[in-house]
Amino acid sequence: MTGKVWLVGAGPGDPELLTVKGLNCLRKAEAVVFDRLVNPQLLQEAPADCEFHDVGKEANCHPIPQPQINQILIDCARRGLNVVRLKGGDPFVFGRGSEELLALREQGLAVEVVPGITSAIGGLAAAGIPVTHRHCASSFHVVTGHLQEGKEPQDWQKLAGLSGTLVILMGMSQIRTICAALLDAGKAANTPAAVVMRASTPHQQVVSAPLSQLAEKSEAAGFHAPALIVIGEVVSLREILAFSRSA
Ligand code: SAH
């Protein structure tokens, strides 16, 4: 009998932001294959005799290549195990979850997806920033700051022209370039903006500034990945809405 793989979203960081369905999968897992962004506390929910595969490690600074991760999943399922592939946030938001799903399906293996709370929405909420607000943002746009090599860069010109909230994932190494490109494209210098680092965890930190000062302030504060860059009027609501985490 072959096993089955559940592609589970672990949520943005706070272990309590895992779904009930995800937790149930984890509790009956025989193998867990997890990423760097997954809160290690969640692994304690899996049975003690479960296999753990850490595929978020960077051997000599090189991340484990995707085909190798796919192969680990395939091998575990072929050995008849209940496999939980635990991924940060939602598995289909820039997480290469769909590639893993395809690789498993191509081998005729059973896969199920358990969505998670994406950091793009839940991570902002943890910092008191609503991704939309009736009076100032009627859309939101989630983009990656880091594109596959050889791909066209993001069209910052077009993105600058949208009035909704702009959320940039994986953008920290490019924050200066991204902010400059948006300003060049005509985005107002005083547009409220923020960087939320390690959102929804006890280490969460937020820096907020007008767009024209965001990169400088974030760099001065030593902000780094994982972090969300958010640009739009909704950021100004943070002052009113920010709440402290319950214990
Ligand atoms: N599937 C994930 C995103 C994977 S891409 C999701 O739905 O959230 C990885 C990027 O997500 C990071 O570089 C960062 O931009 C963002 N991210 C994930 N978790 C985060 C967190 N706790 N705090 C801030 N940013 C986070």
GROMACS .gro file of C-alpha atoms and ligand atoms in nm:
model
  273
    1MET     CA    1   0.000   0.000   0.000
    2THR     CA    2   0.133   0.341  -0.089
    3GLY     CA    3   0.089   0.627   0.151
    4LYS     CA    4  -0.053   0.971   0.105
    5VAL     CA    5   0.086   1.324   0.126
    6TRP     CA    6  -0.096   1.612   0.292
    7LEU     CA    7   0.037   1.950   0.180
    8VAL     CA    8  -0.033   2.150   0.493
    9GLY     CA    9  -0.007   2.526   0.544
   10ALA     CA   10   0.150   2.595   0.883
   11GLY     CA   11   0.032   2.957   0.902
   12PRO     CA   12   0.246   3.267   0.939
   13GLY     CA   13   0.440   3.173   1.253
   14ASP     CA   14   0.220   3.163   1.562
   15PRO     CA   15   0.167   2.786   1.612
   16GLU     CA   16  -0.196   2.850   1.708
   17LEU     CA   17  -0.259   2.979   1.359
   18LEU     CA   18  -0.249   2.626   1.216
   19THR     CA   19  -0.591   2.503   1.102
   20VAL     CA   20  -0.774   2.228   1.294
   21LYS     CA   21  -0.748   2.010   0.984
   22GLY     CA   22  -0.374   2.071   0.963
   23LEU     CA   23  -0.335   1.980   1.330
   24ASN     CA   24  -0.530   1.657   1.281
   25CYS     CA   25  -0.303   1.562   0.989
   26LEU     CA   26   0.006   1.637   1.193
   27ARG     CA   27  -0.116   1.421   1.483
   28LYS     CA   28  -0.144   1.117   1.263
   29ALA     CA   29   0.169   1.180   1.056
   30GLU     CA   30   0.431   0.911   1.010
   31ALA     CA   31   0.669   1.147   0.829
   32VAL     CA   32   0.689   1.526   0.842
   33VAL     CA   33   0.883   1.716   0.579
   34PHE     CA   34   0.918   2.076   0.691
   35ASP     CA   35   1.056   2.414   0.584
   36ARG     CA   36   1.260   2.680   0.756
   37LEU     CA   37   0.963   2.910   0.806
   38VAL     CA   38   0.766   2.650   1.002
   39ASN     CA   39   0.750   2.714   1.376
   40PRO     CA   40   0.942   2.421   1.536
   41GLN     CA   41   0.683   2.408   1.817
   42LEU     CA   42   0.441   2.255   1.566
   43LEU     CA   43   0.664   1.951   1.523
   44GLN     CA   44   0.585   1.853   1.882
   45GLU     CA   45   0.229   1.781   1.771
   46ALA     CA   46   0.347   1.493   1.554
   47PRO     CA   47   0.381   1.147   1.712
   48ALA     CA   48   0.720   1.098   1.878
   49ASP     CA   49   0.810   0.803   1.654
   50CYS     CA   50   0.740   1.001   1.337
   51GLU     CA   51   1.022   1.065   1.086
   52PHE     CA   52   1.131   1.427   1.054
   53HIS     CA   53   1.287   1.564   0.737
   54ASP     CA   54   1.423   1.917   0.760
   55VAL     CA   55   1.434   2.043   0.402
   56GLY     CA   56   1.479   2.407   0.504
   57LYS     CA   57   1.844   2.354   0.587
   58GLU     CA   58   2.099   2.522   0.367
   59ALA     CA   59   2.402   2.297   0.332
   60ASN     CA   60   2.696   2.532   0.256
   61CYS     CA   61   2.439   2.806   0.200
   62HIS     CA   62   2.270   2.617  -0.085
   63PRO     CA   63   1.907   2.535  -0.022
   64ILE     CA   64   1.800   2.177  -0.088
   65PRO     CA   65   1.702   2.174  -0.457
   66GLN     CA   66   1.331   2.135  -0.528
   67PRO     CA   67   1.368   1.804  -0.720
   68GLN     CA   68   1.536   1.653  -0.413
   69ILE     CA   69   1.249   1.768  -0.189
   70ASN     CA   70   1.001   1.619  -0.436
   71GLN     CA   71   1.194   1.293  -0.426
   72ILE     CA   72   1.187   1.279  -0.045
   73LEU     CA   73   0.807   1.319  -0.058
   74ILE     CA   74   0.776   1.052  -0.328
   75ASP     CA   75   0.999   0.808  -0.138
   76CYS     CA   76   0.811   0.856   0.191
   77ALA     CA   77   0.474   0.803   0.022
   78ARG     CA   78   0.602   0.494  -0.165
   79ARG     CA   79   0.709   0.347   0.167
   80GLY     CA   80   0.342   0.363   0.264
   81LEU     CA   81   0.369   0.650   0.511
   82ASN     CA   82   0.118   0.921   0.600
   83VAL     CA   83   0.328   1.221   0.504
   84VAL     CA   84   0.273   1.579   0.613
   85ARG     CA   85   0.451   1.832   0.397
   86LEU     CA   86   0.443   2.130   0.632
   87LYS     CA   87   0.499   2.465   0.464
   88GLY     CA   88   0.500   2.820   0.600
   89GLY     CA   89   0.183   3.024   0.548
   90ASP     CA   90  -0.031   2.879   0.271
   91PRO     CA   91   0.127   2.607   0.055
   92PHE     CA   92   0.018   2.771  -0.270
   93VAL     CA   93   0.141   3.124  -0.197
   94PHE     CA   94   0.497   3.140  -0.336
   95GLY     CA   95   0.571   2.815  -0.161
   96ARG     CA   96   0.622   2.589  -0.462
   97GLY     CA   97   0.343   2.375  -0.322
   98SER     CA   98   0.184   2.334  -0.661
   99GLU     CA   99   0.511   2.198  -0.802
  100GLU     CA  100   0.525   1.939  -0.525
  101LEU     CA  101   0.163   1.850  -0.586
  102LEU     CA  102   0.231   1.798  -0.958
  103ALA     CA  103   0.540   1.588  -0.894
  104LEU     CA  104   0.340   1.360  -0.662
  105ARG     CA  105   0.044   1.335  -0.899
  106GLU     CA  106   0.279   1.248  -1.187
  107GLN     CA  107   0.387   0.947  -0.983
  108GLY     CA  108   0.024   0.852  -0.927
  109LEU     CA  109   0.046   0.927  -0.556
  110ALA     CA  110  -0.242   1.055  -0.345
  111VAL     CA  111  -0.212   1.418  -0.232
  112GLU     CA  112  -0.444   1.647  -0.042
  113VAL     CA  113  -0.401   2.018   0.024
  114VAL     CA  114  -0.478   2.176   0.358
  115PRO     CA  115  -0.470   2.554   0.314
  116GLY     CA  116  -0.301   2.776   0.568
  117ILE     CA  117  -0.317   3.138   0.672
  118THR     CA  118  -0.077   3.320   0.445
  119SER     CA  119   0.166   3.566   0.600
  120ALA     CA  120   0.055   3.812   0.332
  121ILE     CA  121  -0.276   3.853   0.516
  122GLY     CA  122  -0.236   3.698   0.863
  123GLY     CA  123   0.111   3.840   0.913
  124LEU     CA  124  -0.014   4.191   0.844
  125ALA     CA  125  -0.312   4.136   1.074
  126ALA     CA  126  -0.075   4.035   1.354
  127ALA     CA  127   0.084   4.379   1.315
  128GLY     CA  128  -0.255   4.552   1.324
  129ILE     CA  129  -0.265   4.618   0.950
  130PRO     CA  130  -0.587   4.517   0.774
  131VAL     CA  131  -0.510   4.417   0.415
  132THR     CA  132  -0.824   4.597   0.296
  133HIS     CA  133  -1.038   4.871   0.444
  134ARG     CA  134  -1.358   4.999   0.290
  135HIS     CA  135  -1.249   5.360   0.284
  136CYS     CA  136  -0.895   5.327   0.161
  137ALA     CA  137  -0.820   4.991  -0.004
  138SER     CA  138  -1.064   4.797  -0.213
  139SER     CA  139  -0.806   4.553  -0.347
  140PHE     CA  140  -0.478   4.401  -0.247
  141HIS     CA  141  -0.191   4.275  -0.457
  142VAL     CA  142   0.056   4.020  -0.331
  143VAL     CA  143   0.380   4.003  -0.526
  144THR     CA  144   0.720   3.847  -0.485
  145GLY     CA  145   1.029   4.064  -0.476
  146HIS     CA  146   1.239   3.771  -0.585
  147LEU     CA  147   1.179   3.629  -0.929
  148GLN     CA  148   1.313   3.315  -1.089
  149GLU     CA  149   1.638   3.382  -1.273
  150GLY     CA  150   1.586   3.489  -1.632
  151LYS     CA  151   1.228   3.603  -1.568
  152GLU     CA  152   1.115   3.957  -1.648
  153PRO     CA  153   1.133   4.177  -1.336
  154GLN     CA  154   0.806   4.282  -1.173
  155ASP     CA  155   0.633   4.565  -1.355
  156TRP     CA  156   0.669   4.820  -1.074
  157GLN     CA  157   0.534   5.087  -1.305
  158LYS     CA  158   0.201   4.906  -1.328
  159LEU     CA  159   0.199   4.808  -0.962
  160ALA     CA  160   0.262   5.171  -0.861
  161GLY     CA  161  -0.051   5.272  -1.047
  162LEU     CA  162  -0.281   5.042  -0.847
  163SER     CA  163  -0.467   5.203  -0.560
  164GLY     CA  164  -0.499   4.888  -0.346
  165THR     CA  165  -0.262   4.759  -0.080
  166LEU     CA  166   0.066   4.627  -0.216
  167VAL     CA  167   0.220   4.339  -0.020
  168ILE     CA  168   0.567   4.222  -0.117
  169LEU     CA  169   0.702   3.888  -0.003
  170MET     CA  170   1.068   3.792  -0.033
  171GLY     CA  171   1.155   4.154  -0.099
  172MET     CA  172   1.404   4.236   0.173
  173SER     CA  173   1.724   4.197  -0.029
  174GLN     CA  174   1.573   4.432  -0.289
  175ILE     CA  175   1.390   4.678  -0.062
  176ARG     CA  176   1.591   4.981  -0.176
  177THR     CA  177   1.541   4.901  -0.547
  178ILE     CA  178   1.171   4.822  -0.501
  179CYS     CA  179   1.091   5.144  -0.313
  180ALA     CA  180   1.293   5.351  -0.563
  181ALA     CA  181   1.115   5.187  -0.858
  182LEU     CA  182   0.772   5.258  -0.708
  183LEU     CA  183   0.865   5.622  -0.638
  184ASP     CA  184   1.007   5.661  -0.989
  185ALA     CA  185   0.683   5.525  -1.127
  186GLY     CA  186   0.491   5.799  -0.952
  187LYS     CA  187   0.380   5.642  -0.623
  188ALA     CA  188   0.344   5.927  -0.373
  189ALA     CA  189   0.647   5.969  -0.146
  190ASN     CA  190   0.421   6.001   0.159
  191THR     CA  191   0.229   5.675   0.096
  192PRO     CA  192   0.216   5.496   0.434
  193ALA     CA  193   0.438   5.186   0.432
  194ALA     CA  194   0.578   4.931   0.674
  195VAL     CA  195   0.800   4.628   0.709
  196VAL     CA  196   0.678   4.349   0.938
  197MET     CA  197   0.951   4.107   1.038
  198ARG     CA  198   0.880   3.762   1.187
  199ALA     CA  199   0.512   3.842   1.192
  200SER     CA  200   0.285   3.672   1.449
  201THR     CA  201   0.578   3.537   1.652
  202PRO     CA  202   0.711   3.670   1.985
  203HIS     CA  203   0.999   3.819   1.780
  204GLN     CA  204   0.772   4.027   1.561
  205GLN     CA  205   0.905   4.374   1.483
  206VAL     CA  206   0.753   4.649   1.274
  207VAL     CA  207   0.900   4.959   1.121
  208SER     CA  208   0.670   5.203   0.951
  209ALA     CA  209   0.755   5.511   0.748
  210PRO     CA  210   0.642   5.700   0.440
  211LEU     CA  211   0.744   5.508   0.127
  212SER     CA  212   1.031   5.749   0.055
  213GLN     CA  213   1.194   5.663   0.391
  214LEU     CA  214   1.101   5.300   0.432
  215ALA     CA  215   1.415   5.134   0.292
  216GLU     CA  216   1.646   5.357   0.492
  217LYS     CA  217   1.455   5.308   0.818
  218SER     CA  218   1.425   4.935   0.773
  219GLU     CA  219   1.796   4.897   0.695
  220ALA     CA  220   1.891   5.119   0.990
  221ALA     CA  221   1.682   4.896   1.218
  222GLY     CA  222   1.860   4.587   1.080
  223PHE     CA  223   1.546   4.427   0.938
  224HIS     CA  224   1.592   4.113   0.731
  225ALA     CA  225   1.395   3.815   0.598
  226PRO     CA  226   1.145   3.680   0.674
  227ALA     CA  227   0.959   4.004   0.645
  228LEU     CA  228   0.663   4.156   0.464
  229ILE     CA  229   0.679   4.490   0.292
  230VAL     CA  230   0.339   4.660   0.284
  231ILE     CA  231   0.258   4.981   0.103
  232GLY     CA  232  -0.076   5.158   0.115
  233GLU     CA  233  -0.316   5.371   0.316
  234VAL     CA  234  -0.414   5.074   0.537
  235VAL     CA  235  -0.077   5.103   0.712
  236SER     CA  236  -0.198   5.426   0.874
  237LEU     CA  237  -0.471   5.227   1.054
  238ARG     CA  238  -0.206   5.039   1.248
  239GLU     CA  239  -0.184   5.312   1.510
  240ILE     CA  240  -0.548   5.255   1.593
  241LEU     CA  241  -0.578   4.882   1.538
  242ALA     CA  242  -0.247   4.734   1.661
  243PHE     CA  243  -0.318   4.493   1.943
  244SER     CA  244  -0.090   4.303   2.172
  245ARG     CA  245  -0.075   3.927   2.141
  246SER     CA  246  -0.255   3.727   2.404
  247ALA     CA  247  -0.039   3.486   2.602
  248SAH     N1  248   0.374   3.038   0.164
  248SAH     C1  249   0.419   3.149   0.246
  248SAH     C2  250   0.514   3.240   0.172
  248SAH     C3  251   0.644   3.173   0.130
  248SAH     S1  252   0.756   3.286   0.060
  248SAH     C4  253   0.294   3.225   0.295
  248SAH     O1  254   0.183   3.200   0.250
  248SAH     O2  255   0.311   3.308   0.385
  248SAH     C5  256   0.851   3.335   0.199
  248SAH     C6  257   0.825   3.480   0.233
  248SAH     O3  258   0.702   3.492   0.305
  248SAH     C7  259   0.927   3.542   0.325
  248SAH     O4  260   1.043   3.583   0.257
  248SAH     C8  261   0.849   3.659   0.379
  248SAH     O5  262   0.841   3.763   0.286
  248SAH     C9  263   0.711   3.599   0.395
  248SAH     N2  264   0.687   3.548   0.532
  248SAH    C10  265   0.653   3.423   0.566
  248SAH     N3  266   0.637   3.412   0.699
  248SAH    C11  267   0.658   3.535   0.750
  248SAH    C12  268   0.655   3.591   0.881
  248SAH     N4  269   0.625   3.519   0.989
  248SAH     N5  270   0.684   3.722   0.894
  248SAH    C13  271   0.712   3.800   0.789
  248SAH     N6  272   0.719   3.752   0.663
  248SAH    C14  273   0.691   3.623   0.643
   0.00000   0.00000   0.00000
